[in-house]
PDB file of C-alpha atoms in Angstrom:
ATOM      1  CA  UNK F   1     -43.360  77.263 204.828  1.00 72.00           C
ATOM      2  CA  UNK F   2     -44.868  74.636 207.317  1.00 74.00           C
ATOM      3  CA  UNK F   3     -42.117  76.777 210.158  1.00 74.00           C
ATOM      4  CA  UNK F   4     -44.274  79.853 209.248  1.00 76.00           C
ATOM      5  CA  UNK F   5     -47.380  77.939 209.891  1.00 80.00           C
ATOM      6  CA  UNK F   6     -46.264  76.651 213.117  1.00 81.00           C
ATOM      7  CA  UNK F   7     -45.378  80.043 214.020  1.00 81.00           C
ATOM      8  CA  UNK F   8     -48.476  81.636 213.443  1.00 82.00           C
ATOM      9  CA  UNK F   9     -51.344  78.603 214.714  1.00 84.00           C
ATOM     10  CA  UNK F  10     -48.831  78.717 218.004  1.00 82.00           C
ATOM     11  CA  UNK F  11     -48.742  82.227 218.436  1.00 84.00           C
ATOM     12  CA  UNK F  12     -52.890  81.695 217.875  1.00 84.00           C
ATOM     13  CA  UNK F  13     -53.138  78.950 220.620  1.00 86.00           C
ATOM     14  CA  UNK F  14     -51.285  80.896 223.802  1.00 86.00           C
ATOM     15  CA  UNK F  15     -53.485  83.438 226.181  1.00 87.00           C
ATOM     16  CA  UNK F  16     -51.559  86.277 224.960  1.00 88.00           C
ATOM     17  CA  UNK F  17     -53.070  89.332 226.990  1.00 87.00           C
ATOM     18  CA  UNK F  18     -52.418  92.520 228.635  1.00 85.00           C
ATOM     19  CA  UNK F  19     -53.014  90.507 231.929  1.00 84.00           C
ATOM     20  CA  UNK F  20     -51.614  87.650 231.733  1.00 82.00           C
ATOM     21  CA  UNK F  21     -49.548  86.041 228.645  1.00 85.00           C
ATOM     22  CA  UNK F  22     -46.917  88.334 227.197  1.00 84.00           C
ATOM     23  CA  UNK F  23     -44.921  87.093 223.698  1.00 85.00           C
ATOM     24  CA  UNK F  24     -41.683  88.320 222.627  1.00 85.00           C
ATOM     25  CA  UNK F  25     -40.346  86.927 219.259  1.00 84.00           C
ATOM     26  CA  UNK F  26     -36.368  86.937 218.238  1.00 86.00           C
ATOM     27  CA  UNK F  27     -34.867  84.693 214.964  1.00 82.00           C
ATOM     28  CA  UNK F  28     -31.459  82.727 214.925  1.00 87.00           C
ATOM     29  CA  UNK F  29     -29.169  81.980 212.481  1.00 84.00           C
ATOM     30  CA  UNK F  30     -25.731  83.269 212.027  1.00 88.00           C
ATOM     31  CA  UNK F  31     -26.670  86.423 213.836  1.00 87.00           C
ATOM     32  CA  UNK F  32     -30.240  87.611 216.135  1.00 87.00           C
ATOM     33  CA  UNK F  33     -32.772  89.665 215.029  1.00 83.00           C
ATOM     34  CA  UNK F  34     -35.763  90.575 217.254  1.00 82.00           C
ATOM     35  CA  UNK F  35     -38.717  91.181 215.856  1.00 80.00           C
ATOM     36  CA  UNK F  36     -41.107  92.424 219.235  1.00 81.00           C
ATOM     37  CA  UNK F  37     -39.708  93.165 222.578  1.00 81.00           C
ATOM     38  CA  UNK F  38     -42.128  91.254 224.972  1.00 83.00           C
ATOM     39  CA  UNK F  39     -46.138  92.307 224.126  1.00 83.00           C
ATOM     40  CA  UNK F  40     -49.490  91.802 226.149  1.00 84.00           C
ATOM     41  CA  UNK F  41     -51.155  92.444 222.651  1.00 87.00           C
ATOM     42  CA  UNK F  42     -52.060  89.480 220.589  1.00 84.00           C
ATOM     43  CA  UNK F  43     -52.724  91.652 217.320  1.00 86.00           C
ATOM     44  CA  UNK F  44     -48.570  93.329 217.929  1.00 85.00           C
ATOM     45  CA  UNK F  45     -47.533  89.404 218.618  1.00 83.00           C
ATOM     46  CA  UNK F  46     -49.159  88.462 215.060  1.00 82.00           C
ATOM     47  CA  UNK F  47     -47.645  91.151 213.857  1.00 82.00           C
ATOM     48  CA  UNK F  48     -44.304  90.744 214.852  1.00 80.00           C
ATOM     49  CA  UNK F  49     -44.465  87.130 213.199  1.00 76.00           C
ATOM     50  CA  UNK F  50     -45.253  88.716 209.923  1.00 78.00           C
ATOM     51  CA  UNK F  51     -41.788  90.710 210.242  1.00 76.00           C
ATOM     52  CA  UNK F  52     -39.140  87.401 210.516  1.00 72.00           C
ATOM     53  CA  UNK F  53     -37.863  86.369 207.616  1.00 64.00           C
ATOM     54  CA  UNK F  54     -38.034  82.935 206.064  1.00 65.00           C
ATOM     55  CA  UNK F  55     -35.714  80.682 207.031  1.00 59.00           C
ATOM     56  CA  UNK F  56     -32.159  81.467 204.880  1.00 49.00           C
ATOM     57  CA  UNK F  57     -32.279  84.945 204.117  1.00 59.00           C
ATOM     58  CA  UNK F  58     -29.949  87.604 205.254  1.00 63.00           C
ATOM     59  CA  UNK F  59     -29.636  85.965 208.911  1.00 69.00           C
ATOM     60  CA  UNK F  60     -26.996  84.043 207.676  1.00 73.00           C
ATOM     61  CA  UNK F  61     -26.639  79.906 207.654  1.00 82.00           C
ATOM     62  CA  UNK F  62     -25.552  78.825 211.236  1.00 87.00           C
ATOM     63  CA  UNK F  63     -27.068  77.977 214.339  1.00 90.00           C
ATOM     64  CA  UNK F  64     -25.976  80.841 217.085  1.00 92.00           C
ATOM     65  CA  UNK F  65     -28.598  80.288 219.850  1.00 93.00           C
ATOM     66  CA  UNK F  66     -26.332  82.141 221.773  1.00 95.00           C
ATOM     67  CA  UNK F  67     -27.375  85.315 220.035  1.00 93.00           C
ATOM     68  CA  UNK F  68     -30.682  84.429 220.863  1.00 92.00           C
ATOM     69  CA  UNK F  69     -30.511  83.642 224.446  1.00 93.00           C
ATOM     70  CA  UNK F  70     -28.434  87.003 224.571  1.00 94.00           C
ATOM     71  CA  UNK F  71     -31.880  89.125 223.220  1.00 91.00           C
ATOM     72  CA  UNK F  72     -33.902  86.962 225.904  1.00 90.00           C
ATOM     73  CA  UNK F  73     -31.616  88.119 229.013  1.00 90.00           C
ATOM     74  CA  UNK F  74     -31.506  92.051 227.319  1.00 89.00           C
ATOM     75  CA  UNK F  75     -35.252  91.391 227.253  1.00 85.00           C
ATOM     76  CA  UNK F  76     -35.884  90.171 230.733  1.00 80.00           C
ATOM     77  CA  UNK F  77     -33.398  93.470 231.864  1.00 76.00           C
ATOM     78  CA  UNK F  78     -36.054  95.673 230.714  1.00 72.00           C
ATOM     79  CA  UNK F  79     -38.971  93.974 231.651  1.00 72.00           C
ATOM     80  CA  UNK F  80     -38.444  91.546 234.389  1.00 65.00           C
ATOM     81  CA  UNK F  81     -41.147  89.044 233.349  1.00 69.00           C
ATOM     82  CA  UNK F  82     -39.540  86.249 231.093  1.00 69.00           C
ATOM     83  CA  UNK F  83     -40.058  82.615 232.646  1.00 85.00           C
ATOM     84  CA  UNK F  84     -40.319  80.969 229.933  1.00 88.00           C
ATOM     85  CA  UNK F  85     -37.550  80.079 226.436  1.00 89.00           C
ATOM     86  CA  UNK F  86     -38.877  78.142 223.555  1.00 89.00           C
ATOM     87  CA  UNK F  87     -36.495  77.657 221.549  1.00 91.00           C
ATOM     88  CA  UNK F  88     -37.765  75.524 218.716  1.00 89.00           C
ATOM     89  CA  UNK F  89     -34.377  74.478 216.153  1.00 90.00           C
ATOM     90  CA  UNK F  90     -33.412  72.311 213.269  1.00 90.00           C
ATOM     91  CA  UNK F  91     -29.636  72.431 213.690  1.00 91.00           C
ATOM     92  CA  UNK F  92     -27.375  71.570 216.032  1.00 95.00           C
ATOM     93  CA  UNK F  93     -26.068  75.102 217.675  1.00 95.00           C
ATOM     94  CA  UNK F  94     -22.635  76.657 216.278  1.00 93.00           C
ATOM     95  CA  UNK F  95     -19.302  76.366 218.775  1.00 94.00           C
ATOM     96  CA  UNK F  96     -20.584  72.606 219.610  1.00 95.00           C
ATOM     97  CA  UNK F  97     -22.039  71.484 223.223  1.00 96.00           C
ATOM     98  CA  UNK F  98     -19.496  71.105 225.583  1.00 95.00           C
ATOM     99  CA  UNK F  99     -19.689  72.601 228.737  1.00 94.00           C
ATOM    100  CA  UNK F 100     -17.642  75.874 226.985  1.00 95.00           C
ATOM    101  CA  UNK F 101     -18.877  76.323 224.489  1.00 97.00           C
ATOM    102  CA  UNK F 102     -21.119  79.521 223.757  1.00 97.00           C
ATOM    103  CA  UNK F 103     -24.524  78.046 223.441  1.00 97.00           C
ATOM    104  CA  UNK F 104     -23.554  75.508 227.231  1.00 97.00           C
ATOM    105  CA  UNK F 105     -23.129  79.743 228.102  1.00 97.00           C
ATOM    106  CA  UNK F 106     -26.193  81.047 227.324  1.00 96.00           C
ATOM    107  CA  UNK F 107     -27.928  78.260 228.326  1.00 96.00           C
ATOM    108  CA  UNK F 108     -26.321  78.860 232.282  1.00 96.00           C
ATOM    109  CA  UNK F 109     -26.873  82.137 232.316  1.00 95.00           C
ATOM    110  CA  UNK F 110     -30.338  82.267 230.900  1.00 94.00           C
ATOM    111  CA  UNK F 111     -31.170  79.583 234.199  1.00 93.00           C
ATOM    112  CA  UNK F 112     -29.373  81.162 236.496  1.00 93.00           C
ATOM    113  CA  UNK F 113     -31.266  84.294 235.368  1.00 90.00           C
ATOM    114  CA  UNK F 114     -34.278  81.967 236.119  1.00 90.00           C
ATOM    115  CA  UNK F 115     -35.824  81.287 232.715  1.00 91.00           C
ATOM    116  CA  UNK F 116     -37.331  78.616 231.670  1.00 92.00           C
ATOM    117  CA  UNK F 117     -35.771  76.635 228.357  1.00 94.00           C
ATOM    118  CA  UNK F 118     -37.385  74.479 226.294  1.00 93.00           C
ATOM    119  CA  UNK F 119     -36.930  72.804 223.161  1.00 94.00           C
ATOM    120  CA  UNK F 120     -38.465  72.127 219.791  1.00 92.00           C
ATOM    121  CA  UNK F 121     -36.134  70.346 217.894  1.00 94.00           C
ATOM    122  CA  UNK F 122     -36.948  69.188 213.985  1.00 92.00           C
ATOM    123  CA  UNK F 123     -35.024  66.498 212.763  1.00 92.00           C
ATOM    124  CA  UNK F 124     -33.709  62.400 213.115  1.00 94.00           C
ATOM    125  CA  UNK F 125     -30.098  63.614 214.478  1.00 94.00           C
ATOM    126  CA  UNK F 126     -31.537  64.824 217.719  1.00 94.00           C
ATOM    127  CA  UNK F 127     -32.383  60.706 218.903  1.00 92.00           C
ATOM    128  CA  UNK F 128     -28.411  60.046 217.791  1.00 94.00           C
ATOM    129  CA  UNK F 129     -26.339  63.061 219.340  1.00 94.00           C
ATOM    130  CA  UNK F 130     -29.727  65.005 221.769  1.00 93.00           C
ATOM    131  CA  UNK F 131     -28.818  68.529 223.764  1.00 95.00           C
ATOM    132  CA  UNK F 132     -26.936  68.163 226.970  1.00 96.00           C
ATOM    133  CA  UNK F 133     -30.698  67.427 229.114  1.00 95.00           C
ATOM    134  CA  UNK F 134     -28.895  70.511 231.521  1.00 95.00           C
ATOM    135  CA  UNK F 135     -29.260  73.018 229.044  1.00 96.00           C
ATOM    136  CA  UNK F 136     -33.070  72.485 229.698  1.00 95.00           C
ATOM    137  CA  UNK F 137     -35.530  72.856 232.096  1.00 95.00           C
ATOM    138  CA  UNK F 138     -37.423  69.974 230.563  1.00 95.00           C
ATOM    139  CA  UNK F 139     -37.173  66.924 227.840  1.00 95.00           C
ATOM    140  CA  UNK F 140     -36.920  67.630 224.891  1.00 95.00           C
ATOM    141  CA  UNK F 141     -39.958  68.469 221.994  1.00 92.00           C
ATOM    142  CA  UNK F 142     -37.552  65.512 219.014  1.00 93.00           C
ATOM    143  CA  UNK F 143     -40.082  65.689 215.627  1.00 92.00           C
ATOM    144  CA  UNK F 144     -38.348  64.161 212.413  1.00 92.00           C
ATOM    145  CA  UNK F 145     -39.319  66.501 210.007  1.00 87.00           C
ATOM    146  CA  UNK F 146     -41.062  70.355 209.773  1.00 83.00           C
ATOM    147  CA  UNK F 147     -44.083  68.298 208.422  1.00 82.00           C
ATOM    148  CA  UNK F 148     -44.445  67.047 211.965  1.00 83.00           C
ATOM    149  CA  UNK F 149     -45.036  70.572 213.901  1.00 81.00           C
ATOM    150  CA  UNK F 150     -48.377  69.763 212.992  1.00 81.00           C
ATOM    151  CA  UNK F 151     -48.602  67.548 215.778  1.00 81.00           C
ATOM    152  CA  UNK F 152     -46.863  69.197 219.060  1.00 80.00           C
ATOM    153  CA  UNK F 153     -48.563  72.187 219.417  1.00 76.00           C
ATOM    154  CA  UNK F 154     -50.946  70.111 222.135  1.00 70.00           C
TER     155      UNK F 154
END
């Protein structure tokens, strides 16, 4: 519930409009599911979030970040407008973080396509085993627990 509440508030914070920012939504686990193509309608973005499933549902239990990146790259092909991808995760990518891993390849493709990758990482484990810096366009935001999400909104 803290995670979903955070997403609702972030969507409310963003200046989504047809003349400005557009937002799309993809949830990932063992598989990825696109809930919304890019939209400039704030009401449509909020409605798309309402269809996102609670964690640990039919999407599985893995953390296949590369599948989410692939969905974003498909969106970019159709719209040419994506320039920031925010990854919110509480787990390491399935397949590891080595240079040849699926996640490493996917984030390299995203950056080659001009997408800035930003991470919000939930869990103390990221203090000890960081995500590869070359995957991101800025240092990650790291918080210890889902209850700390509210503090990172700013």
